[in-house]
Amino acid sequence: MTEKNIAKSINKHSVKPIVGLAILILILQILNGYLFESDPISPTLIIIFSIGGCMYIFQKVLVDLLVIPQA
């Protein structure tokens, strides 16, 4: 694969997790306001979700790079 194909694969697989993570954090903020009287959201929780998103993207890109499609 060329560098252009790798960049294309990263862009293709990273859009959904990034949007999903942003929506998840907004939902957490709204629920946090109602349930915990606006206590700050745990940075550890945000870091865990972010690492999970990165691992998902990394896995999908590696599958694109290393798996050879069979005819």
Tab-separated table of N, CA, C and O in Angstrom:
chain	number	residue	atom	x	y	z
A	1	MET	N	0.838	-1.191	0.000
A	1	MET	CA	0.000	0.000	0.000
A	1	MET	C	0.877	1.246	0.000
A	1	MET	O	1.928	1.257	0.616
A	2	THR	N	0.372	2.247	-0.630
A	2	THR	CA	1.108	3.508	-0.652
A	2	THR	C	0.728	4.348	0.563
A	2	THR	O	-0.227	4.052	1.278
A	3	GLU	N	1.493	5.391	0.757
A	3	GLU	CA	1.225	6.297	1.882
A	3	GLU	C	-0.154	6.945	1.739
A	3	GLU	O	-0.861	7.154	2.723
A	4	LYS	N	-0.539	7.212	0.523
A	4	LYS	CA	-1.846	7.816	0.255
A	4	LYS	C	-2.982	6.860	0.649
A	4	LYS	O	-3.976	7.274	1.234
A	5	ASN	N	-2.802	5.577	0.337
A	5	ASN	CA	-3.812	4.578	0.695
A	5	ASN	C	-3.921	4.415	2.213
A	5	ASN	O	-5.009	4.217	2.746
A	6	ILE	N	-2.800	4.478	2.898
A	6	ILE	CA	-2.804	4.366	4.358
A	6	ILE	C	-3.534	5.557	4.970
A	6	ILE	O	-4.365	5.400	5.874
A	7	ALA	N	-3.252	6.757	4.493
A	7	ALA	CA	-3.937	7.950	4.999
A	7	ALA	C	-5.436	7.876	4.723
A	7	ALA	O	-6.253	8.251	5.564
A	8	LYS	N	-5.790	7.370	3.562
A	8	LYS	CA	-7.203	7.222	3.198
A	8	LYS	C	-7.892	6.231	4.133
A	8	LYS	O	-9.020	6.463	4.583
A	9	SER	N	-7.223	5.144	4.467
A	9	SER	CA	-7.776	4.142	5.373
A	9	SER	C	-7.967	4.705	6.776
A	9	SER	O	-8.994	4.473	7.417
A	10	ILE	N	-6.998	5.465	7.248
A	10	ILE	CA	-7.105	6.082	8.578
A	10	ILE	C	-8.277	7.053	8.611
A	10	ILE	O	-9.071	7.056	9.553
A	11	ASN	N	-8.408	7.882	7.588
A	11	ASN	CA	-9.505	8.837	7.537
A	11	ASN	C	-10.853	8.129	7.458
A	11	ASN	O	-11.827	8.556	8.078
A	12	LYS	N	-10.915	7.040	6.698
A	12	LYS	CA	-12.164	6.311	6.529
A	12	LYS	C	-12.642	5.714	7.852
A	12	LYS	O	-13.822	5.772	8.175
A	13	HIS	N	-11.724	5.183	8.636
A	13	HIS	CA	-12.103	4.488	9.863
A	13	HIS	C	-12.148	5.382	11.093
A	13	HIS	O	-12.635	4.953	12.135
A	14	SER	N	-11.669	6.602	11.021
A	14	SER	CA	-11.609	7.432	12.220
A	14	SER	C	-12.790	8.376	12.377
A	14	SER	O	-13.009	8.908	13.465
A	15	VAL	N	-13.571	8.583	11.344
A	15	VAL	CA	-14.661	9.559	11.431
A	15	VAL	C	-15.743	9.107	12.407
A	15	VAL	O	-16.127	9.854	13.319
A	16	LYS	N	-16.244	7.890	12.258
A	16	LYS	CA	-17.334	7.409	13.111
A	16	LYS	C	-16.943	7.357	14.596
A	16	LYS	O	-17.704	7.824	15.442
A	17	PRO	N	-15.779	6.799	14.970
A	17	PRO	CA	-15.433	6.783	16.389
A	17	PRO	C	-15.256	8.174	16.995
A	17	PRO	O	-15.630	8.404	18.146
A	18	ILE	N	-14.718	9.111	16.241
A	18	ILE	CA	-14.521	10.463	16.777
A	18	ILE	C	-15.868	11.141	17.008
A	18	ILE	O	-16.094	11.761	18.055
A	19	VAL	N	-16.772	11.012	16.046
A	19	VAL	CA	-18.108	11.588	16.212
A	19	VAL	C	-18.833	10.896	17.357
A	19	VAL	O	-19.472	11.541	18.191
A	20	GLY	N	-18.724	9.568	17.425
A	20	GLY	CA	-19.354	8.815	18.508
A	20	GLY	C	-18.825	9.207	19.875
A	20	GLY	O	-19.583	9.338	20.838
A	21	LEU	N	-17.527	9.414	19.972
A	21	LEU	CA	-16.927	9.823	21.238
A	21	LEU	C	-17.396	11.217	21.642
A	21	LEU	O	-17.691	11.459	22.816
A	22	ALA	N	-17.500	12.127	20.706
A	22	ALA	CA	-17.978	13.475	21.009
A	22	ALA	C	-19.430	13.435	21.496
A	22	ALA	O	-19.784	14.104	22.490
A	23	ILE	N	-20.264	12.630	20.846
A	23	ILE	CA	-21.660	12.509	21.276
A	23	ILE	C	-21.741	11.852	22.646
A	23	ILE	O	-22.534	12.275	23.504
A	24	LEU	N	-20.921	10.835	22.885
A	24	LEU	CA	-20.909	10.160	24.180
A	24	LEU	C	-20.526	11.113	25.306
A	24	LEU	O	-21.144	11.109	26.374
A	25	ILE	N	-19.536	11.954	25.074
A	25	ILE	CA	-19.120	12.910	26.102
A	25	ILE	C	-20.215	13.940	26.362
A	25	ILE	O	-20.469	14.313	27.510
A	26	LEU	N	-20.914	14.382	25.312
A	26	LEU	CA	-22.034	15.311	25.511
A	26	LEU	C	-23.159	14.669	26.320
A	26	LEU	O	-23.733	15.297	27.216
A	27	ILE	N	-23.458	13.406	26.028
A	27	ILE	CA	-24.487	12.697	26.791
A	27	ILE	C	-24.066	12.541	28.242
A	27	ILE	O	-24.880	12.721	29.161
A	28	LEU	N	-22.794	12.228	28.466
A	28	LEU	CA	-22.292	12.121	29.833
A	28	LEU	C	-22.416	13.446	30.576
A	28	LEU	O	-22.745	13.474	31.762
A	29	GLN	N	-22.141	14.554	29.905
A	29	GLN	CA	-22.275	15.863	30.542
A	29	GLN	C	-23.720	16.151	30.914
A	29	GLN	O	-23.995	16.663	31.998
A	30	ILE	N	-24.654	15.817	30.028
A	30	ILE	CA	-26.076	16.061	30.307
A	30	ILE	C	-26.540	15.190	31.463
A	30	ILE	O	-27.193	15.683	32.401
A	31	LEU	N	-26.206	13.899	31.423
A	31	LEU	CA	-26.602	13.007	32.520
A	31	LEU	C	-25.933	13.397	33.824
A	31	LEU	O	-26.533	13.279	34.898
A	32	ASN	N	-24.723	13.853	33.737
A	32	ASN	CA	-23.994	14.274	34.926
A	32	ASN	C	-24.676	15.472	35.585
A	32	ASN	O	-24.719	15.567	36.810
A	33	GLY	N	-25.203	16.374	34.783
A	33	GLY	CA	-25.906	17.534	35.326
A	33	GLY	C	-27.166	17.143	36.079
A	33	GLY	O	-27.497	17.732	37.108
A	34	TYR	N	-27.875	16.141	35.575
A	34	TYR	CA	-29.108	15.704	36.223
A	34	TYR	C	-28.870	14.777	37.405
A	34	TYR	O	-29.542	14.870	38.423
A	35	LEU	N	-27.928	13.865	37.278
A	35	LEU	CA	-27.756	12.836	38.295
A	35	LEU	C	-26.793	13.213	39.414
A	35	LEU	O	-26.973	12.803	40.552
A	36	PHE	N	-25.763	13.979	39.098
A	36	PHE	CA	-24.721	14.242	40.087
A	36	PHE	C	-24.539	15.727	40.373
A	36	PHE	O	-23.470	16.153	40.798
A	37	GLU	N	-25.552	16.506	40.120
A	37	GLU	CA	-25.558	17.942	40.440
A	37	GLU	C	-24.348	18.671	39.880
A	37	GLU	O	-23.657	19.408	40.582
A	38	SER	N	-24.050	18.435	38.625
A	38	SER	CA	-23.000	19.124	37.864
A	38	SER	C	-21.593	18.931	38.402
A	38	SER	O	-20.741	19.810	38.286
A	39	ASP	N	-21.332	17.779	38.999
A	39	ASP	CA	-19.950	17.459	39.361
A	39	ASP	C	-19.146	17.307	38.072
A	39	ASP	O	-19.690	16.922	37.041
A	40	PRO	N	-17.866	17.604	38.099
A	40	PRO	CA	-17.072	17.467	36.868
A	40	PRO	C	-16.999	16.005	36.416
A	40	PRO	O	-16.989	15.095	37.231
A	41	ILE	N	-16.958	15.807	35.100
A	41	ILE	CA	-16.816	14.460	34.547
A	41	ILE	C	-15.394	13.981	34.804
A	41	ILE	O	-14.438	14.740	34.680
A	42	SER	N	-15.282	12.728	35.158
A	42	SER	CA	-13.979	12.149	35.460
A	42	SER	C	-13.087	12.154	34.223
A	42	SER	O	-13.463	11.596	33.184
A	43	PRO	N	-11.917	12.757	34.312
A	43	PRO	CA	-10.985	12.716	33.175
A	43	PRO	C	-10.547	11.285	32.859
A	43	PRO	O	-10.271	10.961	31.708
A	44	THR	N	-10.519	10.432	33.870
A	44	THR	CA	-10.146	9.041	33.650
A	44	THR	C	-11.142	8.354	32.721
A	44	THR	O	-10.759	7.587	31.834
A	45	LEU	N	-12.421	8.644	32.902
A	45	LEU	CA	-13.456	8.067	32.050
A	45	LEU	C	-13.302	8.525	30.602
A	45	LEU	O	-13.399	7.720	29.675
A	46	ILE	N	-13.019	9.797	30.410
A	46	ILE	CA	-12.804	10.321	29.062
A	46	ILE	C	-11.565	9.695	28.430
A	46	ILE	O	-11.567	9.335	27.250
A	47	ILE	N	-10.515	9.510	29.214
A	47	ILE	CA	-9.289	8.893	28.707
A	47	ILE	C	-9.546	7.437	28.309
A	47	ILE	O	-9.080	6.979	27.264
A	48	ILE	N	-10.314	6.707	29.120
A	48	ILE	CA	-10.624	5.312	28.805
A	48	ILE	C	-11.406	5.215	27.502
A	48	ILE	O	-11.111	4.378	26.643
A	49	PHE	N	-12.420	6.060	27.327
A	49	PHE	CA	-13.191	6.066	26.086
A	49	PHE	C	-12.312	6.439	24.893
A	49	PHE	O	-12.438	5.868	23.810
A	50	SER	N	-11.411	7.399	25.079
A	50	SER	CA	-10.528	7.820	23.991
A	50	SER	C	-9.564	6.714	23.586
A	50	SER	O	-9.340	6.482	22.392
A	51	ILE	N	-9.005	6.030	24.562
A	51	ILE	CA	-8.100	4.921	24.256
A	51	ILE	C	-8.859	3.807	23.547
A	51	ILE	O	-8.344	3.202	22.596
A	52	GLY	N	-10.092	3.543	23.970
A	52	GLY	CA	-10.913	2.536	23.298
A	52	GLY	C	-11.161	2.900	21.842
A	52	GLY	O	-11.080	2.045	20.951
A	53	GLY	N	-11.456	4.174	21.577
A	53	GLY	CA	-11.656	4.635	20.202
A	53	GLY	C	-10.396	4.505	19.373
A	53	GLY	O	-10.440	4.091	18.207
A	54	CYS	N	-9.263	4.840	19.964
A	54	CYS	CA	-7.981	4.715	19.246
A	54	CYS	C	-7.666	3.260	18.918
A	54	CYS	O	-7.192	2.951	17.820
A	55	MET	N	-7.934	2.365	19.858
A	55	MET	CA	-7.685	0.944	19.615
A	55	MET	C	-8.580	0.416	18.500
A	55	MET	O	-8.142	-0.381	17.676
A	56	TYR	N	-9.831	0.883	18.447
A	56	TYR	CA	-10.750	0.474	17.388
A	56	TYR	C	-10.227	0.936	16.023
A	56	TYR	O	-10.187	0.159	15.064
A	57	ILE	N	-9.813	2.193	15.943
A	57	ILE	CA	-9.287	2.735	14.689
A	57	ILE	C	-8.021	1.980	14.270
A	57	ILE	O	-7.854	1.603	13.115
A	58	PHE	N	-7.126	1.733	15.216
A	58	PHE	CA	-5.877	1.034	14.939
A	58	PHE	C	-6.156	-0.366	14.404
A	58	PHE	O	-5.527	-0.811	13.437
A	59	GLN	N	-7.113	-1.060	15.015
A	59	GLN	CA	-7.463	-2.403	14.563
A	59	GLN	C	-7.998	-2.392	13.134
A	59	GLN	O	-7.591	-3.197	12.298
A	60	LYS	N	-8.901	-1.475	12.831
A	60	LYS	CA	-9.488	-1.414	11.501
A	60	LYS	C	-8.445	-1.080	10.434
A	60	LYS	O	-8.459	-1.637	9.337
A	61	VAL	N	-7.537	-0.171	10.746
A	61	VAL	CA	-6.487	0.200	9.786
A	61	VAL	C	-5.533	-0.976	9.565
A	61	VAL	O	-5.146	-1.261	8.430
A	62	LEU	N	-5.188	-1.688	10.632
A	62	LEU	CA	-4.310	-2.856	10.463
A	62	LEU	C	-4.979	-3.937	9.629
A	62	LEU	O	-4.317	-4.589	8.816
A	63	VAL	N	-6.281	-4.123	9.811
A	63	VAL	CA	-6.986	-5.096	8.988
A	63	VAL	C	-6.925	-4.685	7.521
A	63	VAL	O	-6.686	-5.528	6.649
A	64	ASP	N	-7.111	-3.406	7.248
A	64	ASP	CA	-7.018	-2.923	5.856
A	64	ASP	C	-5.614	-3.152	5.283
A	64	ASP	O	-5.461	-3.489	4.108
A	65	LEU	N	-4.604	-2.961	6.106
A	65	LEU	CA	-3.229	-3.057	5.616
A	65	LEU	C	-2.738	-4.483	5.466
A	65	LEU	O	-2.029	-4.800	4.522
A	66	LEU	N	-3.109	-5.353	6.397
A	66	LEU	CA	-2.466	-6.670	6.457
A	66	LEU	C	-3.292	-7.829	5.905
A	66	LEU	O	-2.728	-8.842	5.528
A	67	VAL	N	-4.601	-7.695	5.874
A	67	VAL	CA	-5.430	-8.788	5.378
A	67	VAL	C	-5.489	-8.731	3.855
A	67	VAL	O	-5.829	-7.692	3.277
A	68	ILE	N	-5.159	-9.828	3.246
A	68	ILE	CA	-5.182	-9.914	1.779
A	68	ILE	C	-6.512	-10.506	1.363
A	68	ILE	O	-6.851	-11.624	1.751
A	69	PRO	N	-7.306	-9.782	0.572
A	69	PRO	CA	-8.595	-10.323	0.148
A	69	PRO	C	-8.409	-11.517	-0.797
A	69	PRO	O	-7.556	-11.500	-1.671
A	70	GLN	N	-9.208	-12.550	-0.550
A	70	GLN	CA	-9.118	-13.747	-1.385
A	70	GLN	C	-10.156	-13.675	-2.495
A	70	GLN	O	-11.246	-13.157	-2.315
A	71	ALA	N	-9.803	-14.209	-3.643
A	71	ALA	CA	-10.672	-14.147	-4.805
A	71	ALA	C	-11.841	-15.110	-4.696
A	71	ALA	O	-11.854	-16.089	-4.106
